[in-house]
Coordinates of C-alpha atoms in Angstrom, one line a residue:
M1 CA -98.2 12.3 -40.8
P2 CA -98.7 10.9 -37.2
K3 CA -95.4 8.9 -37.4
T4 CA -93.4 12.0 -38.4
E5 CA -94.9 14.1 -35.5
S6 CA -94.4 11.3 -33.1
L7 CA -90.6 11.2 -34.1
R8 CA -90.4 14.8 -33.6
N9 CA -91.8 14.4 -30.0
V10 CA -89.2 11.9 -29.5
E11 CA -86.5 14.3 -30.6
N12 CA -87.8 17.1 -28.4
S13 CA -87.9 14.6 -25.3
V14 CA -84.5 13.7 -25.9
D15 CA -83.2 17.2 -26.3
N16 CA -85.1 18.3 -23.2
A17 CA -83.4 15.5 -21.2
S18 CA -80.0 16.2 -22.4
F19 CA -80.6 20.0 -21.9
Q20 CA -82.0 19.5 -18.3
S21 CA -78.8 17.0 -17.3
H22 CA -76.5 19.7 -18.8
T23 CA -78.2 22.8 -17.1
N24 CA -79.1 21.2 -13.9
S25 CA -75.2 20.6 -13.3
P26 CA -73.7 23.3 -10.9
N27 CA -70.8 23.8 -13.2
W28 CA -73.1 24.6 -16.1
K29 CA -73.5 28.4 -15.7
G30 CA -73.0 31.7 -17.6
K31 CA -72.6 31.7 -21.4
G32 CA -73.3 27.9 -21.9
R33 CA -76.7 28.0 -20.2
N34 CA -77.6 31.4 -22.3
K35 CA -76.3 29.3 -25.4
L36 CA -78.5 26.5 -25.1
S37 CA -81.4 28.8 -24.2
R38 CA -81.1 30.5 -27.6
L39 CA -80.6 27.4 -29.5
R40 CA -83.7 25.7 -27.9
N41 CA -85.9 28.9 -28.8
K42 CA -84.3 28.7 -32.2
F43 CA -85.5 25.1 -32.5
Y44 CA -88.9 25.7 -31.3
S45 CA -89.4 28.9 -33.7
A46 CA -88.1 26.8 -36.4
D47 CA -90.6 23.7 -35.7
Q48 CA -93.4 26.3 -35.7
Q49 CA -92.6 27.6 -39.0
N50 CA -92.0 24.2 -40.3
H51 CA -95.8 23.5 -39.8
H52 CA -96.7 26.1 -43.0
D53 CA -93.6 25.3 -45.3
E54 CA -93.5 22.7 -48.0
D55 CA -92.7 19.3 -47.4
G56 CA -89.1 19.6 -49.0
D57 CA -88.2 22.8 -47.1
H58 CA -89.7 21.5 -43.9
Q59 CA -87.4 18.3 -43.9
H60 CA -84.5 20.2 -45.2
S61 CA -84.8 22.9 -42.3
F62 CA -85.6 19.9 -39.7
E63 CA -82.5 18.1 -40.8
G64 CA -80.2 21.1 -40.3
L65 CA -81.7 21.8 -37.1
A66 CA -81.1 18.0 -35.6
S67 CA -77.4 18.3 -37.0
Q68 CA -77.1 21.6 -35.5
T69 CA -78.4 20.5 -32.1
S70 CA -76.3 17.1 -32.3
R71 CA -73.1 19.1 -32.7
H72 CA -73.9 21.5 -30.0
T73 CA -74.7 18.5 -27.9
N74 CA -71.0 16.9 -28.9
S75 CA -69.4 20.3 -28.3
L76 CA -70.8 20.2 -24.8
Q77 CA -69.6 16.8 -24.1
V78 CA -66.1 17.7 -25.3
S79 CA -65.9 21.0 -23.4
N80 CA -67.2 18.8 -20.0
D81 CA -64.5 16.2 -20.5
Q82 CA -61.6 18.7 -21.2
R83 CA -62.5 20.7 -18.1
P84 CA -61.0 19.1 -14.9
G85 CA -63.5 18.2 -12.4
V86 CA -66.6 18.6 -14.6
S87 CA -67.2 15.1 -15.5
V88 CA -67.6 14.1 -12.2
K89 CA -69.8 16.8 -10.9
N90 CA -72.0 16.2 -14.2
E91 CA -72.3 12.5 -13.2
E92 CA -73.2 13.6 -9.7
A93 CA -75.7 16.0 -10.9
G94 CA -77.1 13.4 -13.6
N95 CA -77.6 11.1 -10.7
R96 CA -79.7 13.6 -9.2
D97 CA -81.9 14.0 -12.8
P98 CA -85.0 11.7 -12.4
I99 CA -84.5 11.1 -16.3
V100 CA -80.8 10.1 -16.1
T101 CA -80.3 8.2 -12.8
G102 CA -81.0 4.4 -12.6
E103 CA -83.1 4.3 -9.5
S104 CA -85.5 7.1 -10.1
R105 CA -85.5 7.0 -14.0
T106 CA -88.9 7.2 -15.6
P107 CA -89.1 5.7 -19.1
I108 CA -90.7 7.7 -21.8
A109 CA -94.1 6.6 -22.6
D110 CA -95.2 5.5 -26.0
S111 CA -98.3 7.5 -26.1
E112 CA -96.4 10.7 -25.2
I113 CA -93.7 9.8 -28.1
A114 CA -96.6 9.4 -30.3
R115 CA -98.2 12.6 -29.4
S116 CA -95.0 14.8 -29.7
S117 CA -94.1 13.1 -32.9
S118 CA -97.6 13.8 -34.4
A119 CA -97.5 17.5 -33.0
A120 CA -94.1 17.9 -34.9
L121 CA -94.8 16.7 -38.0
S122 CA -98.3 17.5 -38.8
G123 CA -97.2 20.5 -41.1
A124 CA -95.2 18.3 -43.3
S125 CA -97.2 15.0 -43.3
G126 CA -99.0 15.6 -47.0
A127 CA -96.0 16.6 -48.9
A128 CA -93.7 13.8 -47.5
T129 CA -93.5 10.4 -49.3
Q130 CA -93.7 7.2 -47.8
I131 CA -90.1 6.6 -48.6
E132 CA -88.8 9.8 -47.1
Q133 CA -90.8 9.1 -44.0
D134 CA -89.3 5.7 -43.6
N135 CA -85.8 7.0 -43.9
L136 CA -86.5 9.8 -41.3
L137 CA -88.1 7.6 -39.1
A138 CA -85.0 5.3 -39.2
R139 CA -82.7 8.4 -38.6
Y140 CA -84.7 9.4 -35.4
V141 CA -84.9 5.7 -34.1
S142 CA -80.9 5.6 -34.4
Q143 CA -80.7 9.0 -32.8
A144 CA -82.9 7.6 -29.9
E145 CA -80.8 4.4 -29.8
K146 CA -77.8 6.6 -29.3
F147 CA -79.3 8.4 -26.5
R148 CA -80.4 5.3 -24.8
D149 CA -76.7 3.8 -25.0
E150 CA -75.8 7.2 -23.5
S151 CA -78.1 6.8 -20.8
H152 CA -77.0 3.1 -20.1
G153 CA -73.3 4.2 -19.7
A154 CA -74.4 7.2 -17.3
N155 CA -76.5 4.5 -15.3
L156 CA -73.2 2.2 -15.1
E157 CA -71.1 5.2 -14.1
C158 CA -73.7 6.1 -11.6
S159 CA -73.4 2.5 -10.2
R160 CA -69.5 2.8 -9.8
L161 CA -69.8 6.1 -8.0
Q162 CA -72.5 4.6 -5.5
D163 CA -70.1 1.8 -4.8
E164 CA -67.1 4.2 -4.3
V165 CA -69.5 6.0 -1.8
S166 CA -70.4 2.8 0.1
R167 CA -66.7 2.2 0.4
L168 CA -65.8 5.8 1.6
R169 CA -68.5 5.2 4.2
T170 CA -67.0 2.3 5.3
E171 CA -63.9 4.0 5.5
R172 CA -65.7 6.6 7.5
D173 CA -66.9 4.2 9.9
K174 CA -63.4 2.9 10.4
F175 CA -62.2 6.4 11.1
Q176 CA -64.8 7.1 13.5
E177 CA -64.1 3.8 15.3
Q178 CA -60.5 4.9 15.3
H179 CA -61.6 8.2 16.7
K180 CA -63.5 6.9 19.5
N181 CA -60.2 4.8 20.3
L182 CA -58.1 7.7 20.2
H183 CA -60.5 9.6 22.4
T184 CA -60.1 6.9 24.9
M185 CA -56.3 7.1 24.7
Y186 CA -56.5 10.9 25.0
A187 CA -58.5 10.6 28.2
K188 CA -55.9 8.0 29.5
L189 CA -53.2 10.5 28.4
D190 CA -55.0 13.4 30.2
T191 CA -54.8 11.2 33.4
D192 CA -51.1 10.2 32.9
T193 CA -50.3 14.1 32.1
T194 CA -52.1 14.8 35.5
H195 CA -49.8 12.4 37.3
L196 CA -46.8 13.5 35.4
R197 CA -47.7 17.1 36.5
N198 CA -47.7 16.1 40.1
D199 CA -44.6 14.3 39.6
W200 CA -43.0 17.3 38.0
D201 CA -44.1 19.7 41.0
K202 CA -42.2 17.2 43.3
L203 CA -39.4 17.4 41.3
H204 CA -39.6 20.9 41.0
N205 CA -39.7 21.1 44.9
D206 CA -36.7 18.8 45.1
N207 CA -34.7 20.9 42.5
A208 CA -35.3 23.9 44.6
K209 CA -33.7 21.9 47.6
L210 CA -30.9 20.5 45.5
Q211 CA -30.1 24.1 44.3
V212 CA -29.9 25.3 47.9
D213 CA -27.5 22.5 48.5
F214 CA -25.8 23.2 45.0
N215 CA -25.2 27.0 46.2
H216 CA -23.7 25.7 49.6
L217 CA -21.4 23.5 47.8
Q218 CA -20.6 26.1 45.3
I219 CA -19.5 28.4 48.3
E220 CA -17.4 25.4 49.8
N221 CA -15.8 24.8 46.1
D222 CA -14.7 28.5 45.9
T223 CA -13.2 27.9 49.3
L224 CA -11.5 24.8 48.5
A225 CA -10.5 26.5 45.1
Q226 CA -8.8 29.1 47.0
Q227 CA -7.0 26.6 49.1
Y228 CA -6.0 24.7 46.1
R229 CA -4.4 27.8 44.5
Q230 CA -2.4 28.5 47.8
L231 CA -1.4 24.7 47.7
V232 CA -0.4 25.0 44.2
G233 CA 1.9 28.1 44.8
D234 CA 3.2 26.1 47.7
M235 CA 3.9 23.1 45.5
E236 CA 5.5 25.4 42.9
K237 CA 7.9 26.7 45.7
K238 CA 8.5 23.0 46.7
A239 CA 9.3 22.2 43.1
K240 CA 11.7 24.9 42.8
D241 CA 13.3 23.6 45.8
I242 CA 13.1 20.0 44.7
R243 CA 14.8 21.4 41.4
Q244 CA 17.3 23.1 43.3
A245 CA 17.9 19.9 45.7
R246 CA 18.1 17.6 42.6
K247 CA 20.7 19.7 41.1
T248 CA 22.6 19.6 44.3
L249 CA 22.0 16.0 44.4
D250 CA 23.5 15.6 40.9
D251 CA 26.4 17.5 41.8
E252 CA 26.9 15.1 44.9
K253 CA 26.3 12.2 42.8
E254 CA 29.1 13.6 40.5
R255 CA 31.4 14.1 43.4
S256 CA 30.3 10.6 44.6
R257 CA 31.1 9.1 41.5
L258 CA 34.5 10.7 41.5
H259 CA 35.0 9.5 44.9
N260 CA 34.0 5.8 44.0
D261 CA 36.6 6.0 41.2
L262 CA 39.1 6.8 43.6
V263 CA 38.0 4.2 46.0
S264 CA 37.3 1.3 43.2
G265 CA 41.0 0.3 43.8
L266 CA 40.8 -0.4 47.3
N267 CA 37.8 -2.9 47.1
G268 CA 39.8 -5.8 47.6
Q269 CA 41.0 -4.5 50.8
L270 CA 37.4 -3.9 52.0
S271 CA 36.0 -7.1 50.7
S272 CA 36.7 -9.0 54.0
L273 CA 34.7 -6.0 56.3
Q274 CA 31.9 -6.1 53.6
E275 CA 31.7 -9.6 53.9
K276 CA 31.4 -9.3 57.8
V277 CA 28.6 -6.5 57.4
K278 CA 26.6 -8.8 54.9
Q279 CA 26.6 -11.6 57.4
Q280 CA 25.6 -9.4 60.2
E281 CA 22.8 -7.9 58.0
V282 CA 21.7 -11.5 57.3
V283 CA 21.4 -12.1 60.9
I284 CA 19.6 -8.8 61.8
L285 CA 16.9 -9.7 58.9
F286 CA 16.6 -13.0 60.5
V287 CA 16.1 -11.8 63.9
K288 CA 13.8 -9.1 62.4
K289 CA 11.5 -12.0 61.3
E290 CA 11.6 -13.8 64.4
R291 CA 10.9 -10.8 66.4
D292 CA 7.3 -10.8 65.1
G293 CA 6.4 -14.2 66.1
L294 CA 8.8 -14.5 69.1
K295 CA 8.6 -11.7 71.7
Q296 CA 11.3 -13.4 73.9
S297 CA 14.0 -12.8 71.3
V298 CA 13.9 -8.7 71.7
A299 CA 16.8 -8.7 74.1
S300 CA 18.9 -10.6 71.6
Y301 CA 18.0 -8.5 68.8
D302 CA 18.8 -5.2 70.5
K303 CA 22.2 -7.0 71.3
L304 CA 22.6 -7.7 67.6
K305 CA 21.7 -4.1 66.6
I306 CA 24.3 -2.7 69.1
Q307 CA 26.6 -5.3 67.3
H308 CA 25.4 -4.1 64.0
K309 CA 26.0 -0.4 65.0
A310 CA 29.7 -1.0 66.3
T311 CA 30.6 -2.7 63.2
L312 CA 29.1 0.1 61.2
E313 CA 31.4 2.5 63.2
Q314 CA 34.3 0.0 62.8
L315 CA 33.6 0.2 59.1
D316 CA 33.7 3.9 59.2
R317 CA 37.1 4.0 60.9
C318 CA 38.2 1.3 58.1
E319 CA 37.2 3.6 55.3
A320 CA 39.1 6.5 56.8
K321 CA 42.2 4.3 57.1
L322 CA 41.5 3.4 53.7
L323 CA 41.4 6.8 52.4
D324 CA 44.7 7.4 54.2
C325 CA 46.2 4.1 52.4
Q326 CA 44.8 5.5 49.1
Q327 CA 47.0 8.7 49.5
N328 CA 50.0 6.6 50.5
Y329 CA 49.1 4.3 47.6
D330 CA 49.0 7.3 44.9
D331 CA 52.4 8.7 46.5
M332 CA 54.1 5.2 46.0
K333 CA 52.4 4.8 42.2
S334 CA 54.0 8.0 41.5
K335 CA 57.2 6.8 43.0
H336 CA 57.1 3.5 41.4
S337 CA 56.2 5.1 38.1
T338 CA 59.3 6.9 38.2
A339 CA 61.4 4.1 39.3
S340 CA 59.8 1.9 36.5
D341 CA 60.7 4.4 33.8
D342 CA 64.4 4.4 34.8
L343 CA 64.0 0.6 35.3
K344 CA 62.6 0.4 31.7
R345 CA 65.3 2.5 30.4
L346 CA 68.2 0.1 31.8
T347 CA 66.2 -3.2 30.8
L348 CA 66.0 -1.6 27.2
E349 CA 69.7 -0.7 27.5
S350 CA 70.6 -4.3 28.9
R351 CA 68.2 -6.8 27.3
S352 CA 69.1 -9.1 24.4
T353 CA 68.2 -8.6 20.7
L354 CA 65.1 -10.5 19.5
G355 CA 65.5 -13.9 18.3
D356 CA 65.6 -14.9 14.8
D357 CA 62.6 -16.9 15.2
F358 CA 60.5 -13.8 15.9
F359 CA 61.5 -12.2 12.6
I360 CA 61.2 -15.4 10.7
H361 CA 57.9 -15.9 12.1
N362 CA 56.7 -12.4 11.2
F363 CA 58.5 -12.5 7.8
Q364 CA 56.8 -15.9 7.0
G365 CA 53.3 -14.7 8.1
L366 CA 53.9 -11.6 5.9
Q367 CA 54.7 -13.7 3.3
S368 CA 51.9 -16.3 3.5
A369 CA 49.3 -13.4 3.8
I370 CA 50.6 -11.8 0.5
R371 CA 50.6 -15.6 -1.3
Q372 CA 47.0 -16.3 0.0
W373 CA 45.6 -12.5 -0.9
A374 CA 47.0 -13.2 -4.5
D375 CA 45.6 -16.7 -4.9
E376 CA 42.2 -15.5 -3.7
F377 CA 41.7 -12.3 -5.7
F378 CA 44.0 -12.8 -8.7
R379 CA 43.7 -16.5 -9.7
G380 CA 41.4 -18.0 -12.3
E381 CA 39.9 -16.6 -15.4
D382 CA 40.3 -13.1 -16.2
K383 CA 37.0 -10.9 -15.6
T384 CA 38.4 -7.7 -17.1
M385 CA 40.8 -9.0 -19.9
W386 CA 40.0 -6.1 -22.1
K387 CA 42.3 -3.9 -19.6
A388 CA 45.0 -6.2 -19.7
R389 CA 45.2 -6.7 -23.5
H390 CA 45.3 -3.2 -24.1
P391 CA 47.6 -1.7 -21.5
H392 CA 48.7 1.4 -23.8
R393 CA 45.1 2.9 -22.7
H394 CA 46.1 3.1 -19.0
Q395 CA 49.2 4.9 -18.7
V396 CA 49.9 3.4 -15.0
I397 CA 49.6 0.0 -16.1
H398 CA 51.6 0.7 -19.2
A399 CA 54.5 2.1 -17.0
E400 CA 54.4 -0.9 -14.6
L401 CA 54.4 -3.4 -17.5
L402 CA 57.4 -2.2 -19.3
E403 CA 59.5 -3.3 -16.3
L404 CA 58.3 -6.9 -16.9
T405 CA 59.8 -9.3 -19.3
N406 CA 58.3 -10.5 -22.5
D407 CA 57.6 -14.0 -21.1
A408 CA 56.0 -12.6 -17.9
K409 CA 53.8 -10.6 -20.0
D410 CA 52.7 -13.6 -21.8
L411 CA 52.3 -15.5 -18.6
L412 CA 50.1 -12.9 -17.4
M413 CA 48.2 -11.9 -20.2
F414 CA 47.5 -14.8 -22.3
S415 CA 47.3 -17.6 -19.8
E416 CA 44.0 -19.4 -20.3
T417 CA 43.9 -21.0 -16.6
G418 CA 45.1 -17.7 -15.0
S419 CA 47.7 -19.7 -13.1
G420 CA 50.7 -17.4 -13.6
R421 CA 48.5 -14.2 -12.8
S422 CA 48.5 -14.7 -8.9
V423 CA 52.3 -15.2 -8.9
M424 CA 53.2 -12.1 -11.0
C425 CA 50.5 -10.1 -8.7
E426 CA 52.5 -11.7 -5.6
A427 CA 55.8 -10.6 -7.0
Y428 CA 54.6 -7.2 -8.0
L429 CA 53.3 -6.6 -4.5
W430 CA 56.7 -7.6 -2.8
R431 CA 58.7 -5.4 -5.1
Y432 CA 56.3 -2.5 -4.3
I433 CA 56.6 -3.3 -0.5
E434 CA 60.5 -3.4 -0.8
E435 CA 60.8 -0.1 -2.7
Q436 CA 57.7 1.9 -1.0
I437 CA 58.3 0.4 2.6
F438 CA 61.6 -1.3 3.2
D439 CA 63.8 0.9 1.1
S440 CA 65.4 3.8 3.1
N441 CA 67.3 5.2 0.4
P442 CA 64.5 6.6 -2.0
D443 CA 64.8 8.7 -5.1
E444 CA 62.1 11.1 -3.5
H445 CA 61.3 12.0 0.0
S446 CA 58.0 10.2 -0.1
K447 CA 59.0 6.7 0.6
G448 CA 60.3 4.7 3.7
M449 CA 60.1 5.2 7.3
Y450 CA 56.1 5.4 7.6
W451 CA 56.3 5.0 11.2
A452 CA 58.1 8.1 11.7
H453 CA 54.8 10.2 10.9
D454 CA 55.8 13.9 10.5
V455 CA 59.3 13.8 10.6
R456 CA 59.8 11.0 8.0
S457 CA 60.6 13.4 5.2
D458 CA 63.1 15.2 7.3
L459 CA 64.6 12.0 8.2
C460 CA 64.8 10.7 4.5
R461 CA 66.5 13.9 3.6
L462 CA 68.9 13.8 6.4
E463 CA 69.3 10.0 5.8
R464 CA 70.4 10.7 2.2
F465 CA 72.8 13.4 3.3
L466 CA 74.8 11.0 5.7
R467 CA 74.5 7.7 3.9
P468 CA 78.0 7.1 2.9
G469 CA 79.0 5.5 -0.3
K470 CA 79.6 1.7 -1.1
R471 CA 83.3 2.5 -1.3
R472 CA 83.7 4.5 2.0
P473 CA 85.2 2.9 4.8
D474 CA 83.6 0.4 7.0
A475 CA 83.7 2.6 10.0
E476 CA 81.5 5.4 8.3
Q477 CA 78.9 2.6 7.3
R478 CA 78.9 1.3 10.9
M479 CA 78.4 4.9 12.2
F480 CA 75.6 5.7 9.8
Y481 CA 73.8 2.4 10.9
K482 CA 74.2 3.2 14.6
W483 CA 72.7 6.7 13.8
K484 CA 69.9 5.2 12.0
A485 CA 69.1 2.7 14.6
S486 CA 69.4 5.1 17.4
T487 CA 67.0 7.6 15.6
S488 CA 64.5 4.8 14.9
K489 CA 64.5 3.6 18.7
L490 CA 63.8 7.0 19.9
I491 CA 60.9 7.5 17.6
I492 CA 59.3 4.3 18.2
N493 CA 59.6 4.6 22.0
R494 CA 57.9 8.1 21.6
L495 CA 55.0 6.6 19.8
H496 CA 54.4 3.6 21.9
P497 CA 55.6 2.2 25.2
S498 CA 58.1 -0.3 24.4
N499 CA 56.4 -3.4 26.0
D500 CA 53.2 -2.8 24.1
R501 CA 54.1 -2.4 20.3
S502 CA 51.8 -5.0 18.6
R503 CA 51.1 -2.6 15.8
I504 CA 52.7 0.7 14.6
A505 CA 50.5 3.8 14.1
I506 CA 50.7 5.0 10.6
D507 CA 48.9 8.2 9.2
P508 CA 45.5 7.1 7.7
K509 CA 46.2 9.3 4.6
I510 CA 49.6 7.5 3.8
H511 CA 48.1 4.1 4.5
S512 CA 45.2 4.9 2.1
W513 CA 47.7 6.2 -0.4
L514 CA 49.9 3.1 -0.3
V515 CA 46.8 0.8 -0.9
D516 CA 45.3 2.9 -3.7
H517 CA 48.4 3.0 -5.7
A518 CA 49.0 -0.8 -5.4
L519 CA 45.4 -1.4 -6.6
D520 CA 45.7 1.0 -9.3
V521 CA 48.1 -1.5 -10.8
L522 CA 46.4 -4.6 -9.8
R523 CA 42.7 -4.1 -10.1
P524 CA 42.7 -4.6 -13.9
W525 CA 44.0 -8.2 -13.2
M526 CA 41.5 -8.7 -10.3
T527 CA 39.6 -12.0 -10.8
S528 CA 37.2 -11.8 -7.8
D529 CA 33.9 -9.2 -7.7
N530 CA 34.4 -8.8 -4.0
E531 CA 36.8 -5.6 -4.3
R532 CA 36.0 -4.5 -0.9
A533 CA 37.3 -7.8 0.8
C534 CA 40.5 -7.5 -1.3
I535 CA 41.1 -3.9 -0.3
E536 CA 40.7 -4.8 3.6
D537 CA 43.2 -7.7 3.2
L538 CA 45.5 -5.3 1.6
E539 CA 45.2 -2.8 4.2
A540 CA 46.4 -5.5 6.8
I541 CA 49.2 -6.8 4.5
I542 CA 50.6 -3.0 4.3
Q543 CA 50.1 -2.6 8.1
S544 CA 51.8 -5.7 8.6
A545 CA 54.9 -4.7 6.3
I546 CA 55.2 -1.5 8.3
D547 CA 55.1 -3.2 11.6
F548 CA 57.9 -5.6 10.4
D549 CA 60.0 -2.8 9.1
S550 CA 59.6 -0.9 12.5
H551 CA 60.9 -4.0 14.3
M552 CA 63.8 -4.5 12.1
N553 CA 65.0 -0.8 12.5
E554 CA 64.6 -1.1 16.3
Q555 CA 66.6 -4.4 16.0
W556 CA 69.5 -2.6 14.8
S557 CA 69.4 -0.2 17.5
F558 CA 69.7 -3.1 19.9
I559 CA 72.4 -4.7 18.0
W560 CA 74.5 -1.7 18.5
Y561 CA 73.7 -1.2 21.9
R562 CA 75.0 -5.0 22.7
R563 CA 77.9 -5.2 20.4
V564 CA 79.2 -1.6 20.3
S565 CA 81.8 -2.8 22.7
G566 CA 82.8 -5.3 20.3
V567 CA 83.6 -3.1 17.3
G568 CA 87.2 -3.4 16.1
Q569 CA 89.1 -0.4 15.2
D570 CA 90.8 -1.9 11.9
G571 CA 87.3 -3.0 10.6
N572 CA 88.6 -6.4 9.6
G573 CA 85.3 -8.1 10.4
E574 CA 86.0 -9.6 13.8
R575 CA 83.6 -11.0 16.4
G576 CA 81.2 -8.4 17.5
Q577 CA 81.2 -6.5 14.4
L578 CA 78.4 -5.8 12.1
P579 CA 78.9 -7.1 8.4
P580 CA 79.7 -4.6 5.7
A581 CA 76.9 -2.5 4.2
D582 CA 77.0 -4.3 1.0
D583 CA 76.4 -7.5 2.6
L584 CA 73.3 -6.0 4.8
G585 CA 71.7 -4.5 1.8
E586 CA 69.8 -1.3 2.2
K587 CA 69.3 -2.0 6.1

């Protein structure tokens, strides 16, 4: 009985301690505090009632109240853990509780525990058995140990918080020290600010003075700007005058250039005078250099200067004379040109014919150029044999091949070494030149006399009309050749001067047509890949053939001018006569 009552007192003391630790917290207000008050009153009312109940009923109600109190305590602990900021405040409040804190904590006395236990269990001591009392005692002891462990954990947490407080105090001391230093620095900054304010006042005064100076300068700047605008206007006027003067200068330069072109022919006559002027200028430069160092030579320098001036005047007079000479020279040149034309005409009529060496050399050169061209571009293995083996697919080639013999075809198409191809191409080009250039009796009016230009077709038609037949008398043949030679001479002399006829001009379209027509036949048999070089060489060959044809036609004219007096009346071929037309060929 006393043991049970002492245990009840222990439970009451623990509940009171836990209740005080929760209710003393500043966060514990409102419904939680009222709820604990109701539970506490209920617990005390149940305790008073249990003094008069039976032992079994007393123990059952006491266990229910103990379990209800423990659940309520756990619920309060969970609610405080879930609320942010409550745990720390409860710990701080617990540190102020004399029962929870480690420094002011007072242990519960055994006599007090015994009195509370005896008072709480006095009503049920008779009915409880010894076993039940031992079990109840063990349960309360375990409950007391549990509360003791919780109290120990709270003491540890309090120690940690005290360490944290000491650390914060240390930091506070540091901050105070820094605050003192900052206060000292602030005092220094205040002093510096005072000095800077004084300097600012000085600068402000200086700025006011500078502003006054700036206003004066601004006024001067406006004046200068107005003057600048006036100067710009004057400069624009002067620039306009300069442009006009430059234009005039360009015109004068153009006139001077024309004048220099006219005077350039007389530079040979002025060379001696210019040489004298250069010598005088060299002497003057030497005297100028000596004058700076030697003052005694001033008189000689003036004398030389006078001589130089006299020389320049003499040069001007010479230039005036040269202008007169230029005019006389132009008159003499025109007279000489007129006399030269007459002299050339007489020379052409009186000069002898070109020698055989000239025509042999030109003919051999043309022959060598054709042979070299054929060997370079048409000798060797055939690179386009498929065209030559199937000539019926190319109408132009087929028409040209019909004129060749079977042996020539075999030699040209099926030669393994290709040695006969260049010979056949050379022969074809010779026949092409003879028919297109040397033949003056064509079937159409588009062949022969390519050096006659625009009148070629008319000459071909007239030649066809005037050419006598082979059975006609020799006198008619000679008259025809005389007409042809005279006509060719007139045309060639009209194209170029007689003493400058290295190449005969030809219409580019006709020249290109002759080259293209020849290449249409020869291109399938070409063995070289450089077709551009082949075309250029062929153009040179065609031009040489036309030059040779023009020289031959002109030569007939000279033959007739030289031998016309020796032509007999009977046409028996005496000395000085031309051979018959059959012996001359087409020429």
